[in-house]
Coordinates of C-alpha atoms in Angstrom, one line a residue:
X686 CA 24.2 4.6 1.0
X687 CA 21.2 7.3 0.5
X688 CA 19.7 8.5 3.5
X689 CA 16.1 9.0 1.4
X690 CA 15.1 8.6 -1.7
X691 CA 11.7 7.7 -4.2
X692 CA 11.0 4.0 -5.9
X693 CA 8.8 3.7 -8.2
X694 CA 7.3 0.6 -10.5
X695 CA 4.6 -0.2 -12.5
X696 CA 2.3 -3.0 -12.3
X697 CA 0.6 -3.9 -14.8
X698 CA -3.2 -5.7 -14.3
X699 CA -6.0 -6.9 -15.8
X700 CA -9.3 -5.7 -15.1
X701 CA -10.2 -1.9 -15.0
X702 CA -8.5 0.8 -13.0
X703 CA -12.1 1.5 -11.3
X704 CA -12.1 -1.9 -9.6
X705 CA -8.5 -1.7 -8.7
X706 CA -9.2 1.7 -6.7
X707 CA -12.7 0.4 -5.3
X708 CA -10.1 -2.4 -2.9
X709 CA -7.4 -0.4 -2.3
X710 CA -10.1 2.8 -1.4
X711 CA -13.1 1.1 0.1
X712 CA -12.2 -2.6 1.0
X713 CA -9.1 -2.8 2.8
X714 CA -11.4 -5.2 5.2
X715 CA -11.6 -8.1 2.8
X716 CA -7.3 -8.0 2.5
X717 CA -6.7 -10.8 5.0
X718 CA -9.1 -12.7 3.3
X719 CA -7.9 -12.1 -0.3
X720 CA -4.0 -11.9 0.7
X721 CA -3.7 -13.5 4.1
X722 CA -0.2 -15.1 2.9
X723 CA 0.8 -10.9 3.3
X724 CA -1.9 -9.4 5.7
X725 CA -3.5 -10.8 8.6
X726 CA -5.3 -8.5 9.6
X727 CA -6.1 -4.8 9.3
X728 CA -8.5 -2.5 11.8
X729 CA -9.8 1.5 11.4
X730 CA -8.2 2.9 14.4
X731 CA -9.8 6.4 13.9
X732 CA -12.2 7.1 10.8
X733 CA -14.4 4.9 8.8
X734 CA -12.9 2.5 6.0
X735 CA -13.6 4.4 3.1
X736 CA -12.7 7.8 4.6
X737 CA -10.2 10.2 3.6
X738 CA -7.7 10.4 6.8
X739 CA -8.4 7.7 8.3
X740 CA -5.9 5.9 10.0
X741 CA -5.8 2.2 9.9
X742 CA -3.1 -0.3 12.1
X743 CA -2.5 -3.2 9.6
X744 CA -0.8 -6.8 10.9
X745 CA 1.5 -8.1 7.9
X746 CA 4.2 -10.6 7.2
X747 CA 7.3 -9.6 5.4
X748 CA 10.3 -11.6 5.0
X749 CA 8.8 -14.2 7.2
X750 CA 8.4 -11.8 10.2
X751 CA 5.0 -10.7 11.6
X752 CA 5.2 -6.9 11.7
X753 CA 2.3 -4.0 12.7
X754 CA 1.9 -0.6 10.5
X755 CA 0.0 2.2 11.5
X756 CA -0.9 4.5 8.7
X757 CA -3.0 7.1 7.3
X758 CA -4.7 7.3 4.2
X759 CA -5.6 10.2 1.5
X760 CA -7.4 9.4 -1.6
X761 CA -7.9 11.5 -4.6
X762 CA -11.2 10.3 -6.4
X763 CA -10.4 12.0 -9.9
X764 CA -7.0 10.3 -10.3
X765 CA -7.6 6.9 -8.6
X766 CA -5.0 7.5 -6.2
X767 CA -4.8 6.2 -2.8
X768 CA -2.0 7.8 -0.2
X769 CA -0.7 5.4 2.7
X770 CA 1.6 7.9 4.8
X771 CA 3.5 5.9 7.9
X772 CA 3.0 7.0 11.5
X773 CA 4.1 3.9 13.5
X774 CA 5.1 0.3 13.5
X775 CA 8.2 -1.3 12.5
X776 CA 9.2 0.2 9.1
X777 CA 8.8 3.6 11.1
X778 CA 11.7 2.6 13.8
X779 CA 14.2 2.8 10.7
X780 CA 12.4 5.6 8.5
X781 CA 11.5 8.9 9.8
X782 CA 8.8 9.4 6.0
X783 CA 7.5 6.2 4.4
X784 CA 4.5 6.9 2.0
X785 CA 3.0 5.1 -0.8
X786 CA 0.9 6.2 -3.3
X787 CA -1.2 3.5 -5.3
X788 CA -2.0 5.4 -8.8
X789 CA -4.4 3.2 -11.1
X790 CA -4.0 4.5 -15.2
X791 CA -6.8 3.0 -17.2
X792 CA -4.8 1.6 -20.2
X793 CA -7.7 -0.3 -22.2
X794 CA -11.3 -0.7 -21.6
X795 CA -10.1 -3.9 -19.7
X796 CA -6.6 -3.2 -18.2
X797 CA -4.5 -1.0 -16.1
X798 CA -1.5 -0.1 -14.5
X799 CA -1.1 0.6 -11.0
X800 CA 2.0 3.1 -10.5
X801 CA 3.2 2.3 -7.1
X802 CA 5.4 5.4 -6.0
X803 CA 7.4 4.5 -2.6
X804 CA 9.2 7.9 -0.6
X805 CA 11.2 7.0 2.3
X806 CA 13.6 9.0 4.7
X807 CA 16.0 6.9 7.3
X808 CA 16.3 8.4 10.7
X809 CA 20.3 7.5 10.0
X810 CA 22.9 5.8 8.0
X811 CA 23.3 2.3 9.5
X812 CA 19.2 1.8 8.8
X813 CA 18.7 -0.6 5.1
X814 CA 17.0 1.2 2.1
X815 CA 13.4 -0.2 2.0
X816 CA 13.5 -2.2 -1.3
X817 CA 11.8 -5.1 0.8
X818 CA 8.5 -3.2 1.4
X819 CA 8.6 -2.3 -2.1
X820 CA 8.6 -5.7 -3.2
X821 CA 5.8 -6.7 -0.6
X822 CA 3.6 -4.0 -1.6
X823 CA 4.1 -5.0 -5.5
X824 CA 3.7 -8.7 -4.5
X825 CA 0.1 -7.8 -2.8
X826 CA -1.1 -5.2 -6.0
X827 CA -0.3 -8.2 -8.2
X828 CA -2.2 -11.1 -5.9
X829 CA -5.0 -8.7 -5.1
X830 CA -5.8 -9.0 -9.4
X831 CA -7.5 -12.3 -8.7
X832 CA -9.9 -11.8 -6.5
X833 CA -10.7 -8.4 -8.5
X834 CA -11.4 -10.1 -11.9
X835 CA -13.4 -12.6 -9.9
X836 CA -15.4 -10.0 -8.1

């Protein structure tokens, strides 16, 4: 079993890859409204909530278990990326790097994709790979389209 290792998938939405940024860069706020079935709640713990390195403790269910993530989050503007990099919580007692980067590609005046790239590193080999937080993250991308067309 790999000890670290990239997944990567691509998400395919409607609506433009502007929008799709705008929630995942500046409205992290309105995600337990939008997806409460996956987040229930999410605070700034240092920063503002559009800020570049700010760091932001989200409350989440995954696999039916209520579980806390602290992160930190970069955002690069020109390419419609956003950067969540790990510090705490539970994923980070089994995984000494977890990042995701959310990468929104324009595809038609009305579409996108949204290139989800997952990098992990387990602190050892008895710890699972982390294809479960790849599928809750590409679950939430795909149930945050919604509330983006309707916006």
């Amino acid at each position: 079993m790999a000890t670290s290792g990239t997944y990567v998938t691509e998400v395919p939405l409607k609506g433009t890859a502007e929008k799709h940024y705008k929630m995942w860069r500046n409205d992290n706020h309105l995600f337990p409204d939008v997806v409460g079935h996956h987040i229930q709640g999410v605070t700034v713990h240092e920063g503002e909530w559009d800020s570049h390195g700010s760091i932001k403790i989200w409350n989440y269910t995954l696999d039916g278990k209520e579980e806390v993530f602290k992160e930190r989050r970069e955002m690069d503007d020109e390419n419609k990326t956003t950067k969540v990099i790990g510090l705490e919580g539970h994923i980070m007692e089994q995984f000494k790097v977890c990042e995701f980067d959310y990468k929104f590609i324009p595809k038609s005046e009305d579409d996108c994709v949204c290139k989800i790239t997952m990098i992990w590193e387990k602190h050892n080999d008895e710890s699972p790979e982390p294809s479960s937080y790849m599928k809750f993250v590409k679950s939430m991308v795909v149930d945050l389209e919604d509330h983006i067309l309707k916006a």
